[in-house]
Structures are given as C-alpha cells and as structure tokens.
Amino acid sequence: PLQYSFRWASTRVAHLVQTLRQLGSLQAQVSELQETVDRLMIENVRLREAEIELANLREQLNFKLANPTYELLAAEVIGHDPSNLLHYIIIDRGAQDGITLGMPIITARGLVGRVTSVHPHSARVMLLTDPASAVSALVQRSRVTGLVQGQGHQALTMRYVEQGEDVQESDIVLTSGLGGNFPKRLVIGQVTSVKRNDVDMFQEVQVQSPVHFDRLEMVLAIQSFAPLDYTP
C-alpha cells in the first residue's frame, strides 16, 4: 500500500508538472497569436488608409483630365476652425508654392472657397459656408443669376433671385464668373428648396453643397485663375 500510494502521488505530480509545462506553452502561443493579430490590424489600417488616399488621388486625377484648362495644385488640409464659427481651413501650400490671395480652392466635387491669407508654406482658406462668403452664381438649367452666401455648416442661400424667375428643386447651381472672383461653371451645389412670397421682392433659395466641408483632407488650388480686385 505504501508503494502504491507513493507511485500514485509521483504520477499525479508528474501529470501536474506536464500540465504546467503545457499551460506555459499555450500562454506563449497565445502571446504570439496576439502579437500577430496586432500586427495584422496595424497593416490592415495602413492598407485601408492607402486605399482611401488612392481613391482621393484618382478622383483628383479624373477632375484634372476633365478640366485641362485649369492649372491645379494639390494641397493637404492641416488645420481648421475648431469653433466652426469662422469656417476656414489651413492648407500646406503657401507663397513659395505659388498660392496667392483670392485663389479659388476646389475639390473634384465642387467649390470649397478661396484663399484669404498666405504664408510661405501655408495658407488660410475661407469656406463657402462662412457667412462672409459670397459667390456670384447661376442656375444651370434656366440661367437665372444670384448671389450664394454661406449660412454655416452645409447650408447655403442663393439671394437676389426675383420672384418671377424660374428656379426649381434639384436645379444645379454653378459659379457665373460675374465679378471676376471665381472662374465660370464651378459646381456650387443643388437647390433643395424654393420659397416664394408675393410680399417679398426675392425668392428664398436654399442650396446644398456636394462638398463635405467637415471632412476635407485634400483640395485643389486653381493657379491659372487670377481674381480681380480681391480684398479679404
């Protein structure tokens, strides 16, 4: 009985030691697998970012090919208005890159705004949504003209459209080129609502821009256009 008990205890200890060794090996394997998962996650994030950047570059290239008359300079957005009261962005191109005051800034989707201050390696751009922004515009379908002003966020209003003028929902609004501050035929947005009132002289036309101003990462500066009599 004593030998049996000793042999049983020895066997149990041996099994326990083996189990501990297996547990240590499993923990090492789990650690290696976790490192592999972390590495693959980082690689996946990098690949996703590269895919998004490639899509943006392809969109810009297609726009350049469709508009060969424009001399365009790509710029990266490196800052923005944290309060969302002044509606501006900062780009990583400046005077040494050929950026000048009043230069129009766009994306492949449409008009973004114009340069209001320039530094050697950066520039500040007033967005189309800024209440101080005003762009001469026309309705593509009916050729009705007006003035598009910012209302904050994505909201734009086309003003000075007389009551009898033909403006309808879904109409596309473009820059008219009047005043010489922007080139003609840049996309401003699409009419979302039209309010007519016999008492008022002008219609109330709301316009939605296709540009996501709060998500801007890359923009294009139109270097081949010189605005007339620009005053920030």
PDB file of N, CA, C and O in Angstrom, residues 49-111:
ATOM      1  N   GLU A  49      -5.999  53.075 -45.192  1.00  0.00           N
ATOM      2  CA  GLU A  49      -5.647  54.475 -45.409  1.00  0.00           C
ATOM      3  C   GLU A  49      -5.070  54.684 -46.808  1.00  0.00           C
ATOM      4  O   GLU A  49      -5.376  55.672 -47.477  1.00  0.00           O
ATOM      5  N   ALA A  50      -4.220  53.744 -47.244  1.00  0.00           N
ATOM      6  CA  ALA A  50      -3.644  53.843 -48.585  1.00  0.00           C
ATOM      7  C   ALA A  50      -4.733  53.738 -49.647  1.00  0.00           C
ATOM      8  O   ALA A  50      -4.698  54.430 -50.675  1.00  0.00           O
ATOM      9  N   GLU A  51      -5.726  52.893 -49.397  1.00  0.00           N
ATOM     10  CA  GLU A  51      -6.834  52.741 -50.344  1.00  0.00           C
ATOM     11  C   GLU A  51      -7.649  54.030 -50.446  1.00  0.00           C
ATOM     12  O   GLU A  51      -8.022  54.459 -51.545  1.00  0.00           O
ATOM     13  N   ILE A  52      -7.915  54.653 -49.289  1.00  0.00           N
ATOM     14  CA  ILE A  52      -8.676  55.909 -49.277  1.00  0.00           C
ATOM     15  C   ILE A  52      -7.892  57.011 -49.988  1.00  0.00           C
ATOM     16  O   ILE A  52      -8.445  57.775 -50.782  1.00  0.00           O
ATOM     17  N   GLU A  53      -6.580  57.088 -49.698  1.00  0.00           N
ATOM     18  CA  GLU A  53      -5.747  58.104 -50.339  1.00  0.00           C
ATOM     19  C   GLU A  53      -5.692  57.889 -51.847  1.00  0.00           C
ATOM     20  O   GLU A  53      -5.748  58.859 -52.621  1.00  0.00           O
ATOM     21  N   LEU A  54      -5.605  56.631 -52.262  1.00  0.00           N
ATOM     22  CA  LEU A  54      -5.571  56.331 -53.692  1.00  0.00           C
ATOM     23  C   LEU A  54      -6.876  56.741 -54.362  1.00  0.00           C
ATOM     24  O   LEU A  54      -6.874  57.285 -55.472  1.00  0.00           O
ATOM     25  N   ALA A  55      -8.003  56.508 -53.682  1.00  0.00           N
ATOM     26  CA  ALA A  55      -9.303  56.903 -54.240  1.00  0.00           C
ATOM     27  C   ALA A  55      -9.388  58.419 -54.387  1.00  0.00           C
ATOM     28  O   ALA A  55      -9.895  58.934 -55.393  1.00  0.00           O
ATOM     29  N   ASN A  56      -8.868  59.152 -53.385  1.00  0.00           N
ATOM     30  CA  ASN A  56      -8.872  60.612 -53.465  1.00  0.00           C
ATOM     31  C   ASN A  56      -8.002  61.108 -54.615  1.00  0.00           C
ATOM     32  O   ASN A  56      -8.382  62.016 -55.352  1.00  0.00           O
ATOM     33  N   LEU A  57      -6.825  60.498 -54.754  1.00  0.00           N
ATOM     34  CA  LEU A  57      -5.918  60.901 -55.833  1.00  0.00           C
ATOM     35  C   LEU A  57      -6.516  60.572 -57.195  1.00  0.00           C
ATOM     36  O   LEU A  57      -6.374  61.355 -58.148  1.00  0.00           O
ATOM     37  N   ARG A  58      -7.192  59.438 -57.296  1.00  0.00           N
ATOM     38  CA  ARG A  58      -7.825  59.068 -58.565  1.00  0.00           C
ATOM     39  C   ARG A  58      -8.940  60.061 -58.921  1.00  0.00           C
ATOM     40  O   ARG A  58      -9.099  60.440 -60.081  1.00  0.00           O
ATOM     41  N   GLU A  59      -9.701  60.484 -57.894  1.00  0.00           N
ATOM     42  CA  GLU A  59     -10.768  61.456 -58.120  1.00  0.00           C
ATOM     43  C   GLU A  59     -10.199  62.789 -58.598  1.00  0.00           C
ATOM     44  O   GLU A  59     -10.730  63.410 -59.518  1.00  0.00           O
ATOM     45  N   GLN A  60      -9.091  63.220 -57.981  1.00  0.00           N
ATOM     46  CA  GLN A  60      -8.444  64.458 -58.395  1.00  0.00           C
ATOM     47  C   GLN A  60      -7.882  64.352 -59.808  1.00  0.00           C
ATOM     48  O   GLN A  60      -7.998  65.298 -60.606  1.00  0.00           O
ATOM     49  N   LEU A  61      -7.285  63.198 -60.122  1.00  0.00           N
ATOM     50  CA  LEU A  61      -6.724  62.997 -61.456  1.00  0.00           C
ATOM     51  C   LEU A  61      -7.820  63.050 -62.510  1.00  0.00           C
ATOM     52  O   LEU A  61      -7.650  63.684 -63.568  1.00  0.00           O
ATOM     53  N   ASN A  62      -8.947  62.406 -62.241  1.00  0.00           N
ATOM     54  CA  ASN A  62     -10.064  62.430 -63.195  1.00  0.00           C
ATOM     55  C   ASN A  62     -10.569  63.849 -63.411  1.00  0.00           C
ATOM     56  O   ASN A  62     -10.920  64.237 -64.536  1.00  0.00           O
ATOM     57  N   PHE A  63     -10.592  64.644 -62.322  1.00  0.00           N
ATOM     58  CA  PHE A  63     -11.024  66.031 -62.456  1.00  0.00           C
ATOM     59  C   PHE A  63     -10.045  66.823 -63.303  1.00  0.00           C
ATOM     60  O   PHE A  63     -10.433  67.635 -64.148  1.00  0.00           O
ATOM     61  N   LYS A  64      -8.750  66.609 -63.085  1.00  0.00           N
ATOM     62  CA  LYS A  64      -7.728  67.306 -63.872  1.00  0.00           C
ATOM     63  C   LYS A  64      -7.847  66.953 -65.348  1.00  0.00           C
ATOM     64  O   LYS A  64      -7.736  67.821 -66.230  1.00  0.00           O
ATOM     65  N   LEU A  65      -8.068  65.675 -65.637  1.00  0.00           N
ATOM     66  CA  LEU A  65      -8.193  65.246 -67.029  1.00  0.00           C
ATOM     67  C   LEU A  65      -9.436  65.838 -67.684  1.00  0.00           C
ATOM     68  O   LEU A  65      -9.436  66.145 -68.877  1.00  0.00           O
ATOM     69  N   ALA A  66     -10.508  66.009 -66.884  1.00  0.00           N
ATOM     70  CA  ALA A  66     -11.748  66.563 -67.422  1.00  0.00           C
ATOM     71  C   ALA A  66     -11.695  68.083 -67.551  1.00  0.00           C
ATOM     72  O   ALA A  66     -12.535  68.677 -68.237  1.00  0.00           O
ATOM     73  N   ASN A  67     -10.711  68.711 -66.893  1.00  0.00           N
ATOM     74  CA  ASN A  67     -10.575  70.171 -66.942  1.00  0.00           C
ATOM     75  C   ASN A  67      -9.136  70.539 -67.289  1.00  0.00           C
ATOM     76  O   ASN A  67      -8.397  71.092 -66.445  1.00  0.00           O
ATOM     77  N   PRO A  68      -8.714  70.271 -68.509  1.00  0.00           N
ATOM     78  CA  PRO A  68      -7.309  70.503 -68.886  1.00  0.00           C
ATOM     79  C   PRO A  68      -6.909  71.979 -68.903  1.00  0.00           C
ATOM     80  O   PRO A  68      -5.720  72.287 -68.898  1.00  0.00           O
ATOM     81  N   THR A  69      -7.889  72.885 -68.944  1.00  0.00           N
ATOM     82  CA  THR A  69      -7.557  74.312 -68.993  1.00  0.00           C
ATOM     83  C   THR A  69      -7.126  74.848 -67.631  1.00  0.00           C
ATOM     84  O   THR A  69      -6.526  75.920 -67.553  1.00  0.00           O
ATOM     85  N   TYR A  70      -7.438  74.125 -66.549  1.00  0.00           N
ATOM     86  CA  TYR A  70      -7.066  74.570 -65.210  1.00  0.00           C
ATOM     87  C   TYR A  70      -5.652  74.087 -64.865  1.00  0.00           C
ATOM     88  O   TYR A  70      -5.302  72.931 -65.096  1.00  0.00           O
ATOM     89  N   GLU A  71      -4.867  75.001 -64.312  1.00  0.00           N
ATOM     90  CA  GLU A  71      -3.585  74.618 -63.721  1.00  0.00           C
ATOM     91  C   GLU A  71      -3.828  74.409 -62.231  1.00  0.00           C
ATOM     92  O   GLU A  71      -4.044  75.364 -61.484  1.00  0.00           O
ATOM     93  N   LEU A  72      -3.797  73.148 -61.812  1.00  0.00           N
ATOM     94  CA  LEU A  72      -4.210  72.797 -60.459  1.00  0.00           C
ATOM     95  C   LEU A  72      -3.023  72.369 -59.607  1.00  0.00           C
ATOM     96  O   LEU A  72      -2.096  71.712 -60.076  1.00  0.00           O
ATOM     97  N   LEU A  73      -3.084  72.741 -58.336  1.00  0.00           N
ATOM     98  CA  LEU A  73      -2.068  72.356 -57.367  1.00  0.00           C
ATOM     99  C   LEU A  73      -2.753  71.660 -56.197  1.00  0.00           C
ATOM    100  O   LEU A  73      -3.631  72.227 -55.555  1.00  0.00           O
ATOM    101  N   ALA A  74      -2.350  70.415 -55.935  1.00  0.00           N
ATOM    102  CA  ALA A  74      -2.938  69.661 -54.823  1.00  0.00           C
ATOM    103  C   ALA A  74      -2.368  70.152 -53.497  1.00  0.00           C
ATOM    104  O   ALA A  74      -1.185  70.487 -53.390  1.00  0.00           O
ATOM    105  N   ALA A  75      -3.224  70.196 -52.482  1.00  0.00           N
ATOM    106  CA  ALA A  75      -2.807  70.625 -51.149  1.00  0.00           C
ATOM    107  C   ALA A  75      -3.503  69.770 -50.102  1.00  0.00           C
ATOM    108  O   ALA A  75      -4.624  69.299 -50.305  1.00  0.00           O
ATOM    109  N   GLU A  76      -2.825  69.590 -48.984  1.00  0.00           N
ATOM    110  CA  GLU A  76      -3.380  68.815 -47.881  1.00  0.00           C
ATOM    111  C   GLU A  76      -3.904  69.759 -46.808  1.00  0.00           C
ATOM    112  O   GLU A  76      -3.275  70.774 -46.497  1.00  0.00           O
ATOM    113  N   VAL A  77      -5.048  69.410 -46.244  1.00  0.00           N
ATOM    114  CA  VAL A  77      -5.625  70.204 -45.157  1.00  0.00           C
ATOM    115  C   VAL A  77      -4.899  69.859 -43.861  1.00  0.00           C
ATOM    116  O   VAL A  77      -4.872  68.695 -43.442  1.00  0.00           O
ATOM    117  N   ILE A  78      -4.296  70.863 -43.216  1.00  0.00           N
ATOM    118  CA  ILE A  78      -3.529  70.631 -41.997  1.00  0.00           C
ATOM    119  C   ILE A  78      -4.133  71.328 -40.777  1.00  0.00           C
ATOM    120  O   ILE A  78      -3.590  71.224 -39.673  1.00  0.00           O
ATOM    121  N   GLY A  79      -5.238  72.039 -40.974  1.00  0.00           N
ATOM    122  CA  GLY A  79      -5.880  72.709 -39.849  1.00  0.00           C
ATOM    123  C   GLY A  79      -7.247  73.220 -40.233  1.00  0.00           C
ATOM    124  O   GLY A  79      -7.583  73.314 -41.417  1.00  0.00           O
ATOM    125  N   HIS A  80      -8.057  73.516 -39.221  1.00  0.00           N
ATOM    126  CA  HIS A  80      -9.398  74.054 -39.469  1.00  0.00           C
ATOM    127  C   HIS A  80      -9.851  74.851 -38.264  1.00  0.00           C
ATOM    128  O   HIS A  80      -9.212  74.832 -37.202  1.00  0.00           O
ATOM    129  N   ASP A  81     -10.955  75.546 -38.438  1.00  0.00           N
ATOM    130  CA  ASP A  81     -11.526  76.364 -37.373  1.00  0.00           C
ATOM    131  C   ASP A  81     -12.128  75.451 -36.307  1.00  0.00           C
ATOM    132  O   ASP A  81     -13.117  74.774 -36.575  1.00  0.00           O
ATOM    133  N   PRO A  82     -11.579  75.392 -35.091  1.00  0.00           N
ATOM    134  CA  PRO A  82     -12.111  74.481 -34.070  1.00  0.00           C
ATOM    135  C   PRO A  82     -13.486  74.889 -33.548  1.00  0.00           C
ATOM    136  O   PRO A  82     -14.217  74.054 -33.025  1.00  0.00           O
ATOM    137  N   SER A  83     -13.837  76.163 -33.703  1.00  0.00           N
ATOM    138  CA  SER A  83     -15.113  76.639 -33.171  1.00  0.00           C
ATOM    139  C   SER A  83     -16.252  76.528 -34.169  1.00  0.00           C
ATOM    140  O   SER A  83     -17.426  76.647 -33.807  1.00  0.00           O
ATOM    141  N   ASN A  84     -15.919  76.316 -35.444  1.00  0.00           N
ATOM    142  CA  ASN A  84     -16.924  76.276 -36.517  1.00  0.00           C
ATOM    143  C   ASN A  84     -17.721  77.573 -36.627  1.00  0.00           C
ATOM    144  O   ASN A  84     -18.866  77.575 -37.093  1.00  0.00           O
ATOM    145  N   LEU A  85     -17.118  78.687 -36.198  1.00  0.00           N
ATOM    146  CA  LEU A  85     -17.783  79.979 -36.299  1.00  0.00           C
ATOM    147  C   LEU A  85     -17.290  80.765 -37.516  1.00  0.00           C
ATOM    148  O   LEU A  85     -18.052  81.480 -38.151  1.00  0.00           O
ATOM    149  N   LEU A  86     -16.002  80.618 -37.826  1.00  0.00           N
ATOM    150  CA  LEU A  86     -15.423  81.373 -38.935  1.00  0.00           C
ATOM    151  C   LEU A  86     -15.349  80.570 -40.221  1.00  0.00           C
ATOM    152  O   LEU A  86     -15.238  81.132 -41.302  1.00  0.00           O
ATOM    153  N   HIS A  87     -15.401  79.246 -40.104  1.00  0.00           N
ATOM    154  CA  HIS A  87     -15.433  78.362 -41.269  1.00  0.00           C
ATOM    155  C   HIS A  87     -14.234  78.572 -42.198  1.00  0.00           C
ATOM    156  O   HIS A  87     -14.348  79.156 -43.264  1.00  0.00           O
ATOM    157  N   TYR A  88     -13.106  78.089 -41.749  1.00  0.00           N
ATOM    158  CA  TYR A  88     -11.911  78.148 -42.581  1.00  0.00           C
ATOM    159  C   TYR A  88     -11.095  76.871 -42.407  1.00  0.00           C
ATOM    160  O   TYR A  88     -11.292  76.102 -41.453  1.00  0.00           O
ATOM    161  N   ILE A  89     -10.180  76.638 -43.348  1.00  0.00           N
ATOM    162  CA  ILE A  89      -9.223  75.552 -43.235  1.00  0.00           C
ATOM    163  C   ILE A  89      -7.830  76.110 -43.499  1.00  0.00           C
ATOM    164  O   ILE A  89      -7.686  77.179 -44.075  1.00  0.00           O
ATOM    165  N   ILE A  90      -6.806  75.379 -43.066  1.00  0.00           N
ATOM    166  CA  ILE A  90      -5.415  75.717 -43.343  1.00  0.00           C
ATOM    167  C   ILE A  90      -4.850  74.625 -44.249  1.00  0.00           C
ATOM    168  O   ILE A  90      -5.015  73.433 -43.969  1.00  0.00           O
ATOM    169  N   ILE A  91      -4.194  75.024 -45.334  1.00  0.00           N
ATOM    170  CA  ILE A  91      -3.594  74.057 -46.249  1.00  0.00           C
ATOM    171  C   ILE A  91      -2.071  74.159 -46.187  1.00  0.00           C
ATOM    172  O   ILE A  91      -1.529  75.165 -45.744  1.00  0.00           O
ATOM    173  N   ASP A  92      -1.406  73.086 -46.625  1.00  0.00           N
ATOM    174  CA  ASP A  92       0.057  73.016 -46.514  1.00  0.00           C
ATOM    175  C   ASP A  92       0.787  73.584 -47.729  1.00  0.00           C
ATOM    176  O   ASP A  92       1.935  73.227 -47.994  1.00  0.00           O
ATOM    177  N   ARG A  93       0.140  74.466 -48.450  1.00  0.00           N
ATOM    178  CA  ARG A  93       0.773  75.153 -49.578  1.00  0.00           C
ATOM    179  C   ARG A  93       0.701  76.652 -49.328  1.00  0.00           C
ATOM    180  O   ARG A  93      -0.308  77.157 -48.817  1.00  0.00           O
ATOM    181  N   GLY A  94       1.789  77.363 -49.712  1.00  0.00           N
ATOM    182  CA  GLY A  94       1.811  78.788 -49.459  1.00  0.00           C
ATOM    183  C   GLY A  94       2.424  79.583 -50.587  1.00  0.00           C
ATOM    184  O   GLY A  94       2.426  79.148 -51.746  1.00  0.00           O
ATOM    185  N   ALA A  95       2.966  80.736 -50.245  1.00  0.00           N
ATOM    186  CA  ALA A  95       3.504  81.651 -51.252  1.00  0.00           C
ATOM    187  C   ALA A  95       4.620  81.012 -52.063  1.00  0.00           C
ATOM    188  O   ALA A  95       4.735  81.246 -53.269  1.00  0.00           O
ATOM    189  N   GLN A  96       5.443  80.194 -51.422  1.00  0.00           N
ATOM    190  CA  GLN A  96       6.541  79.559 -52.136  1.00  0.00           C
ATOM    191  C   GLN A  96       6.065  78.489 -53.121  1.00  0.00           C
ATOM    192  O   GLN A  96       6.839  78.031 -53.953  1.00  0.00           O
ATOM    193  N   ASP A  97       4.814  78.092 -52.995  1.00  0.00           N
ATOM    194  CA  ASP A  97       4.223  77.125 -53.933  1.00  0.00           C
ATOM    195  C   ASP A  97       3.385  77.808 -55.005  1.00  0.00           C
ATOM    196  O   ASP A  97       2.786  77.141 -55.853  1.00  0.00           O
ATOM    197  N   GLY A  98       3.293  79.134 -54.939  1.00  0.00           N
ATOM    198  CA  GLY A  98       2.521  79.868 -55.927  1.00  0.00           C
ATOM    199  C   GLY A  98       1.111  80.209 -55.495  1.00  0.00           C
ATOM    200  O   GLY A  98       0.306  80.682 -56.305  1.00  0.00           O
ATOM    201  N   ILE A  99       0.777  80.003 -54.218  1.00  0.00           N
ATOM    202  CA  ILE A  99      -0.545  80.360 -53.700  1.00  0.00           C
ATOM    203  C   ILE A  99      -0.618  81.870 -53.513  1.00  0.00           C
ATOM    204  O   ILE A  99       0.293  82.489 -52.956  1.00  0.00           O
ATOM    205  N   THR A 100      -1.728  82.464 -53.963  1.00  0.00           N
ATOM    206  CA  THR A 100      -1.930  83.911 -53.832  1.00  0.00           C
ATOM    207  C   THR A 100      -3.300  84.205 -53.236  1.00  0.00           C
ATOM    208  O   THR A 100      -4.185  83.337 -53.206  1.00  0.00           O
ATOM    209  N   LEU A 101      -3.477  85.434 -52.767  1.00  0.00           N
ATOM    210  CA  LEU A 101      -4.748  85.845 -52.182  1.00  0.00           C
ATOM    211  C   LEU A 101      -5.883  85.732 -53.205  1.00  0.00           C
ATOM    212  O   LEU A 101      -5.726  86.107 -54.361  1.00  0.00           O
ATOM    213  N   GLY A 102      -7.017  85.233 -52.724  1.00  0.00           N
ATOM    214  CA  GLY A 102      -8.186  85.123 -53.579  1.00  0.00           C
ATOM    215  C   GLY A 102      -8.218  83.896 -54.457  1.00  0.00           C
ATOM    216  O   GLY A 102      -9.208  83.676 -55.158  1.00  0.00           O
ATOM    217  N   MET A 103      -7.174  83.094 -54.447  1.00  0.00           N
ATOM    218  CA  MET A 103      -7.119  81.923 -55.316  1.00  0.00           C
ATOM    219  C   MET A 103      -8.247  80.944 -54.976  1.00  0.00           C
ATOM    220  O   MET A 103      -8.447  80.594 -53.809  1.00  0.00           O
ATOM    221  N   PRO A 104      -9.024  80.482 -55.968  1.00  0.00           N
ATOM    222  CA  PRO A 104     -10.116  79.538 -55.703  1.00  0.00           C
ATOM    223  C   PRO A 104      -9.585  78.166 -55.270  1.00  0.00           C
ATOM    224  O   PRO A 104      -8.593  77.676 -55.806  1.00  0.00           O
ATOM    225  N   ILE A 105     -10.259  77.589 -54.313  1.00  0.00           N
ATOM    226  CA  ILE A 105      -9.925  76.257 -53.813  1.00  0.00           C
ATOM    227  C   ILE A 105     -11.122  75.349 -54.056  1.00  0.00           C
ATOM    228  O   ILE A 105     -12.261  75.703 -53.722  1.00  0.00           O
ATOM    229  N   ILE A 106     -10.867  74.169 -54.622  1.00  0.00           N
ATOM    230  CA  ILE A 106     -11.947  73.265 -55.010  1.00  0.00           C
ATOM    231  C   ILE A 106     -11.590  71.831 -54.623  1.00  0.00           C
ATOM    232  O   ILE A 106     -10.485  71.543 -54.179  1.00  0.00           O
ATOM    233  N   THR A 107     -12.554  70.948 -54.810  1.00  0.00           N
ATOM    234  CA  THR A 107     -12.314  69.513 -54.864  1.00  0.00           C
ATOM    235  C   THR A 107     -12.965  69.015 -56.149  1.00  0.00           C
ATOM    236  O   THR A 107     -13.595  69.794 -56.883  1.00  0.00           O
ATOM    237  N   ALA A 108     -12.841  67.732 -56.402  1.00  0.00           N
ATOM    238  CA  ALA A 108     -13.486  67.170 -57.587  1.00  0.00           C
ATOM    239  C   ALA A 108     -15.005  67.255 -57.483  1.00  0.00           C
ATOM    240  O   ALA A 108     -15.702  67.175 -58.504  1.00  0.00           O
ATOM    241  N   ARG A 109     -15.526  67.436 -56.274  1.00  0.00           N
ATOM    242  CA  ARG A 109     -16.975  67.524 -56.081  1.00  0.00           C
ATOM    243  C   ARG A 109     -17.516  68.924 -56.317  1.00  0.00           C
ATOM    244  O   ARG A 109     -18.657  69.083 -56.750  1.00  0.00           O
ATOM    245  N   GLY A 110     -16.704  69.951 -56.010  1.00  0.00           N
ATOM    246  CA  GLY A 110     -17.211  71.301 -56.190  1.00  0.00           C
ATOM    247  C   GLY A 110     -16.359  72.338 -55.499  1.00  0.00           C
ATOM    248  O   GLY A 110     -15.261  72.058 -54.991  1.00  0.00           O
ATOM    249  N   LEU A 111     -16.886  73.561 -55.469  1.00  0.00           N
ATOM    250  CA  LEU A 111     -16.176  74.707 -54.914  1.00  0.00           C
ATOM    251  C   LEU A 111     -16.065  74.599 -53.393  1.00  0.00           C
ATOM    252  O   LEU A 111     -17.036  74.289 -52.707  1.00  0.00           O
TER     253      LEU A 111
END
